[in-house]
Amino acid sequence: MSEYGTDRVKRGMAEMQKGGVIMDVVNAEQARIAEAAGATAVMALERVPSDIRRDGGVARMADPRITEEVMKAVSIPVMAKARIGHIVEARVLEAMGVDYIDESEVLTPADEEFHLLKNQYTVPFVCGCRNLGEAARRIGEGASMLRTKGEPGTGNIVEAVRHLRQVNAEVRKVVTMSEDELMTEARNLGASYEFLKEVKRLGRLPVVNFAAGGVATPADAALMMELGADGVFVGSGIFKSENPERFARAIVEATTHYQGYKLIAELSKDLGIAMKGIEISRIAAGERMQERGW
Amino acid sequence: MKRVGVLALQGAVREHIHSIEACGAKAISVKWPKDLEELDALVLPGGESTTMRRLIDRSGLIEPLREFAKSGRPMFGTCAGLILLAREVAGHGAPHLGVMDVMVERNSFGRQIDSFEAELSITGLEAPFNAVFIRAPHIVGVGPETQVLCEHDGKIVMAKSGQFLGCSFHPELTYDHRITSYFLDMIPSRTGTLLPNGMLYSKV
């Protein structure tokens, strides 16, 4: 008897990604570059976040043709994004056989109140979070992997750092709390009591948590690992840089050897120009992707 | 105490370290060739084999790992680790380490939605083992000296060949440490020798 789509199988898939870099790609050629550079997975999409930000309008699931092309091009896992709450986009991606779905705030939400009930699917999901409450709610709905939201498409690491520190500080607080304090903390965070008990017992989140939203250089990737991320997502940072192949390789290596400072210095030499970043305060409040979802 | 390395470039490193320590051995993370010194055995964990191979090359580990294999010390590969050990990878040109006498096929159960858990009966273990398969490879061919330890749905998913142990699934994802313990038993015992080993002797 084989059992499919169990928590162990879905969460386990994310465990295998640990210490790795997941790269956004928009076609087969980019996917091959990412795989050759050592990406542990690719995220197939129509436009990278910085282009979505620039173009405006409604951002949706990618054309299935693009996703299919990427799936054919590489042997590493392929992830794809569905809009928050868009049941059909998620089911379509599952039917196509993508390996992981990102219910992502980078796309325009389809539902401003309800996220997907992810435990109804065989395919595993990754979701964004800014704090332990969001993490708890997404896991409660069935997310098998988390990533901090950061601020996608900015090439500015500051929000990713803020969110990872926030999640980790709240985890540490729960771990040191006495059990009779957890119910009040659960109410304050908007998390379930059972979830907090599990975090306290494990001493960490029950699923893998990657960093995302603003990684643009090898040092940025290493910084997120230093702060306790299990791995990193790089969106626009690679294919919006001057030399994607070299950036991709350097970011992969810096993620593995995140405390190898001399090595990171070597890796960062003559890489060319990183993606042009955006200062967060210059983004209008309504255009911050991290505010999407709750 | 037995000293067991875990290749720590990417993947389920933490879980293997936990399992080794739960079995009473000392676990050591291996990222560079110097980390292989003074190990009694080495685990190659699950993860992405293509990523691990890139990182092995960039850390200058490929030849030191082959040397490690030549020294006769036990090596255990799970999933991606099995692919790294295999003599041949179906559909690929050169193997990675190419030291274990098996031929493997990658992603041979399908994509992530085809990943599964199953109860396996494994030669040498009394009770069934709950195994997690994730985009798993399987062993399509074995050499004459290779012992098949488990098959699932007609596919070989675990084998032992001399000093090498390999499986398609992830024993590190469960809290069942019997396979780690089986691997640790492959390390030649020091107490069984007539003379004290080098390390002990030098302290006398």
CSV table of C-alpha atoms in Angstrom, one decimal, chain B:
chain,number,residue,atom,x,y,z
B,1,MET,CA,33.0,6.5,19.6
B,2,LYS,CA,32.4,6.0,15.9
B,3,ARG,CA,32.9,9.2,13.9
B,4,VAL,CA,30.4,9.5,11.0
B,5,GLY,CA,30.5,12.3,8.4
B,6,VAL,CA,27.5,13.7,6.7
B,7,LEU,CA,28.1,15.5,3.4
B,8,ALA,CA,26.7,18.9,4.3
B,9,LEU,CA,26.5,20.8,1.0
B,10,GLN,CA,22.7,20.7,0.6
B,11,GLY,CA,19.7,18.6,1.6
B,12,ALA,CA,18.6,16.6,4.6
B,13,VAL,CA,21.8,17.1,6.5
B,14,ARG,CA,20.2,17.9,9.9
B,15,GLU,CA,18.1,14.8,9.9
B,16,HIS,CA,21.0,12.4,9.3
B,17,ILE,CA,23.1,14.1,12.0
B,18,HIS,CA,20.2,13.7,14.4
B,19,SER,CA,19.8,10.0,13.4
B,20,ILE,CA,23.5,9.3,13.8
B,21,GLU,CA,23.6,10.9,17.2
B,22,ALA,CA,20.5,9.1,18.3
B,23,CYS,CA,22.4,5.9,17.5
B,24,GLY,CA,25.2,6.9,19.8
B,25,ALA,CA,27.9,7.9,17.3
B,26,LYS,CA,29.5,11.3,16.6
B,27,ALA,CA,28.2,13.1,13.5
B,28,ILE,CA,30.5,15.5,11.6
B,29,SER,CA,29.5,17.9,8.8
B,30,VAL,CA,31.6,17.6,5.7
B,31,LYS,CA,31.9,20.6,3.4
B,32,TRP,CA,35.6,20.5,2.5
B,33,PRO,CA,38.2,17.7,1.8
B,34,LYS,CA,39.9,18.3,5.2
B,35,ASP,CA,36.6,17.4,6.9
B,36,LEU,CA,37.0,13.8,5.7
B,37,GLU,CA,40.0,13.1,7.9
B,38,GLU,CA,39.5,10.7,10.7
B,39,LEU,CA,36.0,9.6,9.8
B,40,ASP,CA,35.0,6.0,10.2
B,41,ALA,CA,32.2,6.3,7.7
B,42,LEU,CA,30.3,8.8,5.5
B,43,VAL,CA,26.6,9.5,4.7
B,44,LEU,CA,25.5,11.2,1.5
B,45,PRO,CA,22.1,12.6,2.3
B,46,GLY,CA,19.0,13.2,0.2
B,47,GLY,CA,18.7,16.5,-1.6
B,48,GLU,CA,19.1,17.5,-5.3
B,49,SER,CA,21.8,15.4,-6.9
B,50,THR,CA,22.6,17.9,-9.6
B,51,THR,CA,23.1,20.6,-7.0
B,52,MET,CA,25.2,18.4,-4.8
B,53,ARG,CA,27.4,17.5,-7.7
B,54,ARG,CA,28.0,21.1,-8.6
B,55,LEU,CA,28.9,21.9,-5.0
B,56,ILE,CA,31.1,18.8,-4.7
B,57,ASP,CA,33.1,20.0,-7.8
B,58,ARG,CA,33.5,23.5,-6.5
B,59,SER,CA,34.6,22.3,-3.0
B,60,GLY,CA,37.2,20.1,-4.7
B,61,LEU,CA,35.6,17.0,-3.1
B,62,ILE,CA,35.2,14.7,-6.0
B,63,GLU,CA,38.7,13.0,-5.8
B,64,PRO,CA,38.8,13.1,-2.0
B,65,LEU,CA,35.4,11.3,-2.0
B,66,ARG,CA,36.7,8.7,-4.4
B,67,GLU,CA,39.8,8.2,-2.3
B,68,PHE,CA,37.6,7.8,0.8
B,69,ALA,CA,35.7,5.0,-1.1
B,70,LYS,CA,39.0,3.4,-2.0
B,71,SER,CA,40.1,3.3,1.7
B,72,GLY,CA,37.3,0.8,2.2
B,73,ARG,CA,35.3,2.8,4.8
B,74,PRO,CA,31.5,2.4,4.7
B,75,MET,CA,29.4,4.9,2.7
B,76,PHE,CA,25.7,5.3,2.8
B,77,GLY,CA,23.7,7.2,0.2
B,78,THR,CA,20.0,8.0,0.5
B,79,CYS,CA,18.1,9.1,-2.6
B,80,ALA,CA,20.3,11.8,-4.1
B,81,GLY,CA,23.2,10.2,-2.2
B,82,LEU,CA,22.5,6.8,-3.9
B,83,ILE,CA,22.7,8.6,-7.3
B,84,LEU,CA,26.1,10.0,-6.3
B,85,LEU,CA,27.4,6.6,-5.3
B,86,ALA,CA,26.1,4.6,-8.3
B,87,ARG,CA,28.5,3.2,-10.9
B,88,GLU,CA,26.0,4.2,-13.6
B,89,VAL,CA,23.1,6.7,-13.9
B,90,ALA,CA,20.6,5.7,-16.6
B,91,GLY,CA,20.5,8.3,-19.4
B,92,HIS,CA,23.5,10.2,-18.2
B,93,GLY,CA,27.1,10.0,-19.5
B,94,ALA,CA,29.6,9.8,-16.7
B,95,PRO,CA,28.6,8.7,-13.2
B,96,HIS,CA,29.2,11.0,-10.2
B,97,LEU,CA,31.4,9.0,-7.8
B,98,GLY,CA,30.8,5.8,-9.6
B,99,VAL,CA,31.9,3.6,-6.7
B,100,MET,CA,28.9,1.4,-5.9
B,101,ASP,CA,28.1,-1.4,-8.2
B,102,VAL,CA,24.5,-0.5,-9.1
B,103,MET,CA,22.8,1.3,-11.9
B,104,VAL,CA,20.2,3.8,-10.9
B,105,GLU,CA,17.5,5.7,-12.7
B,106,ARG,CA,16.5,9.2,-11.5
B,107,ASN,CA,13.0,10.4,-10.7
B,108,SER,CA,11.8,6.9,-11.7
B,109,PHE,CA,8.6,6.9,-9.7
B,110,GLY,CA,7.5,10.2,-11.3
B,111,ARG,CA,7.1,13.8,-10.2
B,112,GLN,CA,6.3,15.1,-6.7
B,113,ILE,CA,2.6,14.2,-6.9
B,114,ASP,CA,3.7,10.6,-7.4
B,115,SER,CA,5.8,10.7,-4.2
B,116,PHE,CA,4.6,8.4,-1.5
B,117,GLU,CA,5.0,6.6,1.8
B,118,ALA,CA,5.0,2.8,2.0
B,119,GLU,CA,5.6,0.0,4.5
B,120,LEU,CA,8.7,-2.0,3.4
B,121,SER,CA,10.0,-5.3,4.5
B,122,ILE,CA,13.8,-5.1,4.5
B,123,THR,CA,16.2,-7.9,4.7
B,124,GLY,CA,17.9,-7.8,8.1
B,125,LEU,CA,15.1,-5.8,9.8
B,126,GLU,CA,12.4,-7.7,11.7
B,127,ALA,CA,9.5,-5.3,11.6
B,128,PRO,CA,8.3,-3.3,8.5
B,129,PHE,CA,10.0,0.0,7.8
B,130,ASN,CA,7.8,3.1,7.0
B,131,ALA,CA,9.6,4.6,4.1
B,132,VAL,CA,9.2,8.1,2.5
B,133,PHE,CA,9.9,8.3,-1.3
B,134,ILE,CA,10.3,11.8,-2.7
B,135,ARG,CA,10.9,12.0,-6.5
B,136,ALA,CA,12.9,8.9,-5.8
B,137,PRO,CA,15.3,7.0,-8.0
B,138,HIS,CA,15.4,3.3,-8.1
B,139,ILE,CA,18.1,0.7,-8.7
B,140,VAL,CA,17.6,-0.8,-12.2
B,141,GLY,CA,20.6,-3.1,-12.2
B,142,VAL,CA,23.1,-4.6,-9.7
B,143,GLY,CA,26.5,-6.2,-10.0
B,144,PRO,CA,27.2,-9.8,-9.0
B,145,GLU,CA,28.5,-8.9,-5.5
B,146,THR,CA,25.5,-6.6,-4.7
B,147,GLN,CA,22.9,-7.8,-2.2
B,148,VAL,CA,19.4,-6.6,-2.8
B,149,LEU,CA,17.9,-5.7,0.6
B,150,CYS,CA,14.4,-4.5,-0.5
B,151,GLU,CA,12.1,-4.2,-3.5
B,152,HIS,CA,8.9,-2.2,-3.8
B,153,ASP,CA,6.5,-2.8,-6.6
B,154,GLY,CA,9.1,-4.8,-8.4
B,155,LYS,CA,11.7,-2.1,-8.2
B,156,ILE,CA,14.9,-2.4,-6.1
B,157,VAL,CA,14.9,0.3,-3.5
B,158,MET,CA,17.7,-0.7,-1.2
B,159,ALA,CA,21.0,-2.6,-1.7
B,160,LYS,CA,24.3,-3.3,-0.1
B,161,SER,CA,27.5,-3.8,-2.1
B,162,GLY,CA,30.6,-4.4,0.0
B,163,GLN,CA,31.2,-1.2,2.0
B,164,PHE,CA,28.4,0.7,0.3
B,165,LEU,CA,24.7,0.9,1.4
B,166,GLY,CA,22.2,2.8,-0.7
B,167,CYS,CA,18.4,3.3,-0.7
B,168,SER,CA,15.9,5.2,-2.8
B,169,PHE,CA,13.9,6.5,0.2
B,170,HIS,CA,14.6,8.8,3.2
B,171,PRO,CA,15.1,6.9,6.4
B,172,GLU,CA,16.3,10.3,7.8
B,173,LEU,CA,12.7,11.7,7.6
B,174,THR,CA,11.3,9.2,10.1
B,175,TYR,CA,12.2,8.8,13.7
B,176,ASP,CA,13.0,5.1,13.0
B,177,HIS,CA,16.8,4.8,13.3
B,178,ARG,CA,17.1,1.1,12.4
B,179,ILE,CA,18.7,1.7,9.0
B,180,THR,CA,21.2,4.2,10.4
B,181,SER,CA,22.0,1.6,13.1
B,182,TYR,CA,22.4,-1.1,10.4
B,183,PHE,CA,24.9,1.2,8.6
B,184,LEU,CA,26.8,2.0,11.7
B,185,ASP,CA,27.2,-1.8,12.2
B,186,MET,CA,29.0,-1.9,8.9
B,187,ILE,CA,31.9,0.0,10.5
B,188,PRO,CA,34.5,-2.6,11.6
B,189,SER,CA,34.6,-2.8,15.4
B,190,ARG,CA,37.8,-1.5,17.0
B,191,THR,CA,37.4,-3.4,20.2
B,192,GLY,CA,37.5,-6.7,18.4
B,193,THR,CA,41.2,-6.2,17.4
B,194,LEU,CA,44.0,-7.7,19.4
B,195,LEU,CA,46.1,-4.5,19.5
B,196,PRO,CA,44.8,-1.1,20.5
B,197,ASN,CA,44.1,1.0,17.4
B,198,GLY,CA,46.3,3.9,16.5
B,199,MET,CA,44.4,6.6,18.3
B,200,LEU,CA,44.3,4.8,21.6
B,201,TYR,CA,47.9,3.6,21.2
B,202,SER,CA,49.2,7.1,20.8
B,203,LYS,CA,47.7,8.1,24.1
B,204,VAL,CA,49.4,5.2,26.0
